[in-house]
Coordinates of C-alpha atoms and ligand atoms in Angstrom, one line a residue:
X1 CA 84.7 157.5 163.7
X2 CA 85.1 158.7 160.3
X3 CA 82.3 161.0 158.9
X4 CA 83.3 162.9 156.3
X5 CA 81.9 162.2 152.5
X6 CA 82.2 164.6 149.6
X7 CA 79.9 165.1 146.2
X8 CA 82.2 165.9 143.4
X9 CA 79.7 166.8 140.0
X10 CA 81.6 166.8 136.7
X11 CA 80.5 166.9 133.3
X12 CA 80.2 163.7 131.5
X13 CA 81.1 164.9 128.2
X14 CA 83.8 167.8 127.5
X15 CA 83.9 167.8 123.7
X16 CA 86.5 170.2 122.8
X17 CA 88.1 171.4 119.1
X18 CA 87.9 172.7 115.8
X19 CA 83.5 172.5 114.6
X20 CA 82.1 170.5 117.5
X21 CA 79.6 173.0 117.8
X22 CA 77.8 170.9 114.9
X23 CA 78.3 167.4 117.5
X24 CA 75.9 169.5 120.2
X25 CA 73.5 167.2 119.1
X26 CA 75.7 164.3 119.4
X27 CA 77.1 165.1 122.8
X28 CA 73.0 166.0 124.2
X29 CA 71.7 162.9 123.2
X30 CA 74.5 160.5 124.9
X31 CA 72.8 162.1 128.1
X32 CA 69.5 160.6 127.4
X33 CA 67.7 164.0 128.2
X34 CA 64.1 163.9 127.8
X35 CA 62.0 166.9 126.3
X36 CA 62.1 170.4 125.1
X37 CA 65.2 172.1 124.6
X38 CA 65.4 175.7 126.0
X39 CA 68.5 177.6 124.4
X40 CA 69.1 180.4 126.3
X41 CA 71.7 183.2 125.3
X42 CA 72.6 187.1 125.2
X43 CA 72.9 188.6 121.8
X44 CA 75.8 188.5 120.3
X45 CA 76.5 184.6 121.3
X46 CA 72.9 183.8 119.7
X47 CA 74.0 185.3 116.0
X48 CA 77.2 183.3 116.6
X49 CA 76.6 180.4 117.8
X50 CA 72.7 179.9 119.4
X51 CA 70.9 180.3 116.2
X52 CA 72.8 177.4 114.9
X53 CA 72.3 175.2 118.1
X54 CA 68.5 175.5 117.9
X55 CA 68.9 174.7 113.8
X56 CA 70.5 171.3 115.1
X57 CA 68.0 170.2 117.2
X58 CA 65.0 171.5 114.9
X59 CA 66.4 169.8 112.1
X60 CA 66.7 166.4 114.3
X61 CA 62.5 166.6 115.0
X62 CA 63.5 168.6 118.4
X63 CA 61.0 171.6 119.3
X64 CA 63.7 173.8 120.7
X65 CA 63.0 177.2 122.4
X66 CA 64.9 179.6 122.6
X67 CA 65.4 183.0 125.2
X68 CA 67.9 186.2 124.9
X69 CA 69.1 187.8 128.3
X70 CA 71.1 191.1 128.5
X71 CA 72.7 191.0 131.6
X72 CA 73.5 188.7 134.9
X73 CA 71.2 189.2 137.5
X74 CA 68.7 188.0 139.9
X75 CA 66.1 189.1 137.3
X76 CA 67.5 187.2 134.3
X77 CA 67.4 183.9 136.6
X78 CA 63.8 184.7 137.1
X79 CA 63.2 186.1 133.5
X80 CA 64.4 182.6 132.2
X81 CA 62.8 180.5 134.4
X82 CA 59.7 181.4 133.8
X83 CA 60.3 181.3 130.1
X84 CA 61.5 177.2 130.9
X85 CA 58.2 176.6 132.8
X86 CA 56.1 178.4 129.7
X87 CA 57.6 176.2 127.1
X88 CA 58.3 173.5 129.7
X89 CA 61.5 173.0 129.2
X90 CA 63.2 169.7 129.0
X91 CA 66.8 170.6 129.8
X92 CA 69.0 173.6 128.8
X93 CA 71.7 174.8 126.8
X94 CA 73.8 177.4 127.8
X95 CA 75.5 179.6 125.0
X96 CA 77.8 182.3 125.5
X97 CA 80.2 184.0 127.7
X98 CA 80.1 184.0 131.7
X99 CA 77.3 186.0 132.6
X100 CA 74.8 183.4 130.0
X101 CA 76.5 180.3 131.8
X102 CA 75.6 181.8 135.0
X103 CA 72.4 182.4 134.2
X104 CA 71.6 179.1 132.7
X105 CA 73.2 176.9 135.4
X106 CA 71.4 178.5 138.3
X107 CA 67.9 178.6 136.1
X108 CA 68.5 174.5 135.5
X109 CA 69.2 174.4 139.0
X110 CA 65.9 175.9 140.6
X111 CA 64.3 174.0 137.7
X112 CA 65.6 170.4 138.6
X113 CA 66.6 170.9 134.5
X114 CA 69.9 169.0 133.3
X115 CA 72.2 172.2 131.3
X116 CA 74.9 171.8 128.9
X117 CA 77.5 174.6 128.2
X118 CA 78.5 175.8 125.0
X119 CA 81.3 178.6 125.6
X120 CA 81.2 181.2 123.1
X121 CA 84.3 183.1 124.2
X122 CA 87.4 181.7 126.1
X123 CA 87.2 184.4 128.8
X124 CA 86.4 182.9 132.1
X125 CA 86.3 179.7 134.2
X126 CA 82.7 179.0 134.6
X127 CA 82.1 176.9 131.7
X128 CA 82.4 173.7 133.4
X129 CA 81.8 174.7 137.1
X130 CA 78.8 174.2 139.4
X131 CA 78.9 177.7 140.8
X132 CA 76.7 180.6 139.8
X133 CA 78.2 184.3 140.1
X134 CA 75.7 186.9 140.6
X135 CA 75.6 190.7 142.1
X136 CA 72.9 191.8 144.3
X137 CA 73.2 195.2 146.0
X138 CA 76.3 195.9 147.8
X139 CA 77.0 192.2 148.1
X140 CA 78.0 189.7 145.4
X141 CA 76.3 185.9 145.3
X142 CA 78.7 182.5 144.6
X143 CA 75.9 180.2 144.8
X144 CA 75.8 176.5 143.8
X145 CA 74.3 176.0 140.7
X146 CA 73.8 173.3 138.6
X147 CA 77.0 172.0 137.0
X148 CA 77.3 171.1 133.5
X149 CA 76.3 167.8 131.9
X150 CA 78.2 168.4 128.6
X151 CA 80.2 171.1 128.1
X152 CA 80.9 171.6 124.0
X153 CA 83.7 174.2 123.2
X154 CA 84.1 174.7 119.6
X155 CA 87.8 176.3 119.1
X156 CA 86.8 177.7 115.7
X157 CA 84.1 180.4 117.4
X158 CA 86.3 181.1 120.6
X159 CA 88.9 181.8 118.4
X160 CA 86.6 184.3 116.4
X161 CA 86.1 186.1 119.1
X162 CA 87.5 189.3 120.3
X163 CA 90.9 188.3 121.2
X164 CA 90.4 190.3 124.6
X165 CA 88.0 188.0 125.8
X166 CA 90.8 185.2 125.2
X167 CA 93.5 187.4 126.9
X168 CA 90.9 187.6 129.7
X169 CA 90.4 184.0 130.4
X170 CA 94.3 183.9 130.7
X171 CA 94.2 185.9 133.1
X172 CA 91.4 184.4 135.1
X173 CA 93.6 181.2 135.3
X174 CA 96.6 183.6 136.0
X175 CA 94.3 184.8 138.8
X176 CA 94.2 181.3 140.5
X177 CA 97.9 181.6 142.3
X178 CA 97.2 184.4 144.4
X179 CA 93.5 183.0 144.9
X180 CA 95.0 179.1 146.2
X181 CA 97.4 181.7 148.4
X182 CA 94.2 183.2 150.0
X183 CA 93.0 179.8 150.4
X184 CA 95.5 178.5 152.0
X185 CA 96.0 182.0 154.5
X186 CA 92.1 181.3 155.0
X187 CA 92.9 177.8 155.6
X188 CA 95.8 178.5 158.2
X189 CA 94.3 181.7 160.1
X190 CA 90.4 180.5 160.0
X191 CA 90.5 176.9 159.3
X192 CA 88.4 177.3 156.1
X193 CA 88.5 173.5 154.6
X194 CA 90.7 172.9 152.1
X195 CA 91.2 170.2 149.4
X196 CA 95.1 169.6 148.8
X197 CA 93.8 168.3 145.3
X198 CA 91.7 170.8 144.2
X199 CA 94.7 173.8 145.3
X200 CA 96.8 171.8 143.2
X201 CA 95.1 171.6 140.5
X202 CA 94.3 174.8 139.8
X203 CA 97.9 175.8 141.0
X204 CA 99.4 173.4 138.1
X205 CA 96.3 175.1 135.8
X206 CA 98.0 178.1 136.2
X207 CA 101.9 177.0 135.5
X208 CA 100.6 175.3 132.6
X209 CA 99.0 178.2 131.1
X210 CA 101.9 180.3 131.6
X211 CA 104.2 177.8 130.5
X212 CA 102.4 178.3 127.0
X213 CA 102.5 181.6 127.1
X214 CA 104.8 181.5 123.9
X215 CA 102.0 179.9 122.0
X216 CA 99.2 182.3 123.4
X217 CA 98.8 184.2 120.4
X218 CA 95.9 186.0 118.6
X219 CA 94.4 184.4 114.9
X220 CA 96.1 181.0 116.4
X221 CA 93.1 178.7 117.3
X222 CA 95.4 176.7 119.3
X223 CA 95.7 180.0 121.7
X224 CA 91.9 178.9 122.0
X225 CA 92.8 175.1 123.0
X226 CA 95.1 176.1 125.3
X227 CA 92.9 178.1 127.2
X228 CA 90.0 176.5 127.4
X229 CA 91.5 173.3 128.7
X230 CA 93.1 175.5 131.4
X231 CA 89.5 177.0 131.7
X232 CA 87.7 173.6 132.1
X233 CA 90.7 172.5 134.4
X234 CA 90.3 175.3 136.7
X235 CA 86.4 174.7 136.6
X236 CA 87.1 171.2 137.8
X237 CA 89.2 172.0 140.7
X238 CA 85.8 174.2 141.8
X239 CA 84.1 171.2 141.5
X240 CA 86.3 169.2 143.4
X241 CA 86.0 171.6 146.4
X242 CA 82.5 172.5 145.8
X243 CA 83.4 176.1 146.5
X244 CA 84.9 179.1 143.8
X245 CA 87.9 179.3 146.4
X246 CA 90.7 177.2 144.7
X247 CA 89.9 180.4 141.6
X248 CA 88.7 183.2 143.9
X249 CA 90.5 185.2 146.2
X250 CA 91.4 188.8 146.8
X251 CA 91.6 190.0 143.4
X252 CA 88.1 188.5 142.6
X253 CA 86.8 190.5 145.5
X254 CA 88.5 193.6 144.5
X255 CA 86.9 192.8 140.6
X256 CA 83.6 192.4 142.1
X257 CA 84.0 195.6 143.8
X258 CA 85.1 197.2 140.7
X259 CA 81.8 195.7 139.3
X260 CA 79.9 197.6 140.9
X261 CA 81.7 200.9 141.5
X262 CA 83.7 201.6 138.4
X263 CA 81.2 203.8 135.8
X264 CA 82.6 201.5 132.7
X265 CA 84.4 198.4 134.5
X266 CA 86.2 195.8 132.2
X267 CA 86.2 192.5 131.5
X268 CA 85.9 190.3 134.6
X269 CA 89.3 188.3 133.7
X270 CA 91.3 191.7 133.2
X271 CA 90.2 193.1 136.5
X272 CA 91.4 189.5 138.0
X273 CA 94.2 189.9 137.0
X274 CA 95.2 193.4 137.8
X275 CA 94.1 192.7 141.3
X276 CA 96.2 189.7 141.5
X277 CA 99.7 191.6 140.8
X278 CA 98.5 193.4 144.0
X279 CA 97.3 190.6 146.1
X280 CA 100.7 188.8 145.7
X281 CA 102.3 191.6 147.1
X282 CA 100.1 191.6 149.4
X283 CA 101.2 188.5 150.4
X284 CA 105.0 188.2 149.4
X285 CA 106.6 191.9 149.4
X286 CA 108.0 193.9 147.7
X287 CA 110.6 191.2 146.4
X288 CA 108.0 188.8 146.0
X289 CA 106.4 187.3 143.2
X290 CA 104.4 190.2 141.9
X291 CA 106.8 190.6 138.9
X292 CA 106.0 187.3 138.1
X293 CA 102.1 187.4 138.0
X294 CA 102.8 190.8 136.1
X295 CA 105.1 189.2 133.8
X296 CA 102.5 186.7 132.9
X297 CA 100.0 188.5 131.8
X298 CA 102.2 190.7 130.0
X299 CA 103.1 188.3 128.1
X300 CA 99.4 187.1 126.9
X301 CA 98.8 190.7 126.6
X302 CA 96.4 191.3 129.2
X303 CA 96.5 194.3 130.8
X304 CA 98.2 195.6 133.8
X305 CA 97.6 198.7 135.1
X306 CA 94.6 201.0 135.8
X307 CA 95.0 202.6 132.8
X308 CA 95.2 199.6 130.6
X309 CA 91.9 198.3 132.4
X310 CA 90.4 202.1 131.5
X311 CA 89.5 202.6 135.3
X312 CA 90.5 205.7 137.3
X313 CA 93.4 205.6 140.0
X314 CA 90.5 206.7 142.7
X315 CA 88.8 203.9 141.6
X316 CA 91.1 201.3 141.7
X317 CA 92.3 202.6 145.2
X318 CA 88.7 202.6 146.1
X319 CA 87.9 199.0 145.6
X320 CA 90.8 198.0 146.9
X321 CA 90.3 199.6 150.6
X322 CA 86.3 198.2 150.4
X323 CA 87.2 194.3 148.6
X324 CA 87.3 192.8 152.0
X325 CA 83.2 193.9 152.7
X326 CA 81.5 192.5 149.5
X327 CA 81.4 188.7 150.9
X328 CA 82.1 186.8 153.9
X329 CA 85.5 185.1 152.2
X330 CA 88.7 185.5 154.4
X331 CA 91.6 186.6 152.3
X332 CA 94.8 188.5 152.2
X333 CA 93.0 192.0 152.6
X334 CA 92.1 190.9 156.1
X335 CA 89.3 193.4 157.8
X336 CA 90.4 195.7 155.2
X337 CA 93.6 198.1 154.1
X338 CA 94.1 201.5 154.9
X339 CA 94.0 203.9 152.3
X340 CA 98.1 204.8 152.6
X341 CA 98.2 201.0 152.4
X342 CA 96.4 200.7 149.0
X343 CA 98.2 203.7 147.4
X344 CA 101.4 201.8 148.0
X345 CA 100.7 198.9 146.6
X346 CA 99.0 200.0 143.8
X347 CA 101.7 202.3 143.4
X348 CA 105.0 200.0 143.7
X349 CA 103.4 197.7 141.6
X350 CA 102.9 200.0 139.0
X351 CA 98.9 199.6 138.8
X352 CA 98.8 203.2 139.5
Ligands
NAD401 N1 80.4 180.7 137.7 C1 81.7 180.8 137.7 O1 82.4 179.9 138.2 C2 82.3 181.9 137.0 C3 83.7 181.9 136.7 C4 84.2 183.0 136.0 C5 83.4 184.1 135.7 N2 82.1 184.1 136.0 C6 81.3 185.2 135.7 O2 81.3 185.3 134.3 C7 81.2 186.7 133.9 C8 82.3 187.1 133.1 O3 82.3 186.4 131.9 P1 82.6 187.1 130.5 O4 83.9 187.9 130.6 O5 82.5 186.0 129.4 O6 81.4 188.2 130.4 P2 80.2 188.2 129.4 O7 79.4 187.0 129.5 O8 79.5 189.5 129.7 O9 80.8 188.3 128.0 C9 81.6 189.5 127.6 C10 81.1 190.0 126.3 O10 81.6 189.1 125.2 C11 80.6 188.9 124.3 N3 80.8 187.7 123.6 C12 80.8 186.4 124.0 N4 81.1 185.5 123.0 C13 81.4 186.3 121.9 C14 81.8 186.0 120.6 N5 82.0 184.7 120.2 N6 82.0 187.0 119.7 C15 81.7 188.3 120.1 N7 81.4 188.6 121.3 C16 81.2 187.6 122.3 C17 79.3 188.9 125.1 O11 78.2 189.2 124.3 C18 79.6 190.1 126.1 O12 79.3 191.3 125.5 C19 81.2 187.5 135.2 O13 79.8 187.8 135.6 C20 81.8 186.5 136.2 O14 81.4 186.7 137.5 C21 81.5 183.0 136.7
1GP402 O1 82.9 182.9 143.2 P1 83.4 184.0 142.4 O2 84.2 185.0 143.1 O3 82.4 184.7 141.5 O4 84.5 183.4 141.4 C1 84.1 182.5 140.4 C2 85.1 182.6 139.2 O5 85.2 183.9 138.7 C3 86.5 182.1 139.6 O6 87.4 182.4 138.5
ZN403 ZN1 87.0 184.4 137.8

């Protein structure tokens, strides 16, 4: 007998391009949410962008609240959903860069709340997916959260933002080849599910993105565009396999690790991406396609090497040697690389 069924949630509206942020109205009320808005954001996304989110929906007879969290953590969840049931929040807007989304989507998911998204930077791959990132201890949470009902990506503010956080989005997509490799290992060694159309998807994400690398550049909004299509893509292909896995493998486990180990990590996409030129030679030698995944983010101008991320060489051999332990996700690193192992590839690949 057959028995298998699947859930996939997407967004119903992706509004994406140059001003939208003024159609956040627009794109909210073609989901016929009821109630209060809660607008919930860090600091620097709320001068940019939330302050003039809860302006639109004052100005259209809305009461909109508003709350500003500093950091991604079990606390902020907690922090802001006790804010939603003290206002009693209708639904929720997200506004900002990862660690907001997160926030927001696994707040509206304890709440029962619909969230919309509203990506201030182009810098990560959560802006459209139904998975929450969170640290805790020596462990790291990807927990289902509530997906997006709208996402609203106004080019004109990712574009004004630092042009690392851009370069760092590329290299979260980068990030995905080595991450569907992991799957797939996972797949073959531990008979992890896997969905051929979500591993192609965000496979093809990634050879599109790089494919524009010529285009990538900073002060062109369409850098912006490009990425955070690639961004939403990549999201999608989470949703389709209800799991991060088609954009998290090895080098997300070594960034976690870096998260909570390095005394000033970097951004989350940077660290991605570093521990991806590793991971693929992990997986395909010394004449594999390392150079390649190197070569890409080169070219967008995201770093790679210890340095370039600002971390120590201890550190980065450290995290690399501990990856596997942070979560229960089967990957190249196996039960774990020896220290002589991590040098070396670190080392041949120039990280170090
Ligand atoms: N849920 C998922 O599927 C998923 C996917 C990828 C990443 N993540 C998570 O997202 C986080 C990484 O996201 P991030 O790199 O955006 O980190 P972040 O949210 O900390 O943002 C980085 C910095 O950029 C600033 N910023 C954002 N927009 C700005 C703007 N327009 N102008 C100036 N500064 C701006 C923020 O204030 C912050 O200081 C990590 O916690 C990661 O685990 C989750
Ligand atoms: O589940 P994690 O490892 O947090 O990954 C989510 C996202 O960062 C993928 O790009
Ligand atoms: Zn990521």
């Amino acid at each position: 007998m057959f028995d298998k069924s699947t859930w996939i949630r997407l967004p119903r509206n992706v509004v994406v391009g140059h001003g939208v942020l003024e159609q956040t109205l627009d794109a909210v009320d073609e989901l016929h949410l009821a109630g209060r808005p809660l607008v919930v954001s860090s600091p620097t996304p709320h001068a940019v962008a939330g302050e003039r989110v809860v302006d639109q929906f004052e100005d259209a007879g809305y009461d909109p609240a508003e709350v500003v969290i500093d950091e991604a953590s079990f606390d902020a969840v907690q922090q802001v959903i006790a804010h939603a049931e003290d206002v009693d929040a209708g639904f929720m807007l997200g506004v900002g860069g990862g660690k907001a989304i997160d926030i927001t989507k696994m707040a509206a998911d304890d709440l029962g709340l619909g969230f919309v998204s509203v990506p201030t930077a182009a810098s990560h791959d959560g802006i459209v997916s139904g998975r929450g990132s969170v640290p805790e201890g020596d462990t790291r949470h990807s927990v289902a959260a509530e997906p997006p009902l709208a996402v609203v990506a106004d080019t004109e503010v990712l574009a004004e933002a630092p042009w690392r956080l851009t370069t760092a989005g590329c290299a979260d997509i980068i990030s995905n080849y080595t991450a569907v490799r992991d799957w797939e290992l996972a797949h073959r060694l531990k008979n992890v599910p896997y969905s051929e159309y979500a591993g192609a998807l965000s496979q093809m994400t990634a050879e599109m993105l790089v494919d524009s690398a010529s285009s990538i550049k900073k002060g062109l909004e369409e850098s912006s565009w490009i990425v955070v299509k690639a961004l939403v893509s990549s999201g999608v292909a989470m949703s389709i396999a209800d799991s991060s896995r088609p954009a998290s493998g090895a080098e997300h486990l070594f960034s976690h690790q870096l998260d909570r180990i390095a005394p000033d990590p970097a951004l989350h996409g940077h660290q991605v991406g570093v521990g991806a030129i590793m991971t693929e030679y992990l997986h395909s030698g010394p004449k594999g396609r390392w150079r390649d995944v190197r070569d890409a983010l080169g070219a967008i101008g995201a770093p790679t090497t210890a340095n370039e991320l600002g971390i120590d060489d201890e550190t980065v051999i450290e995290a690399l040697t501990t990856a596997h332990e942070i979560r229960d996700r089967y990957t190249v690193l196996g039960d774990g690389m020896s220290e002589e192992a991590a040098i070396e590839a670190a080392t041949v690949t120039g990280v170090v």
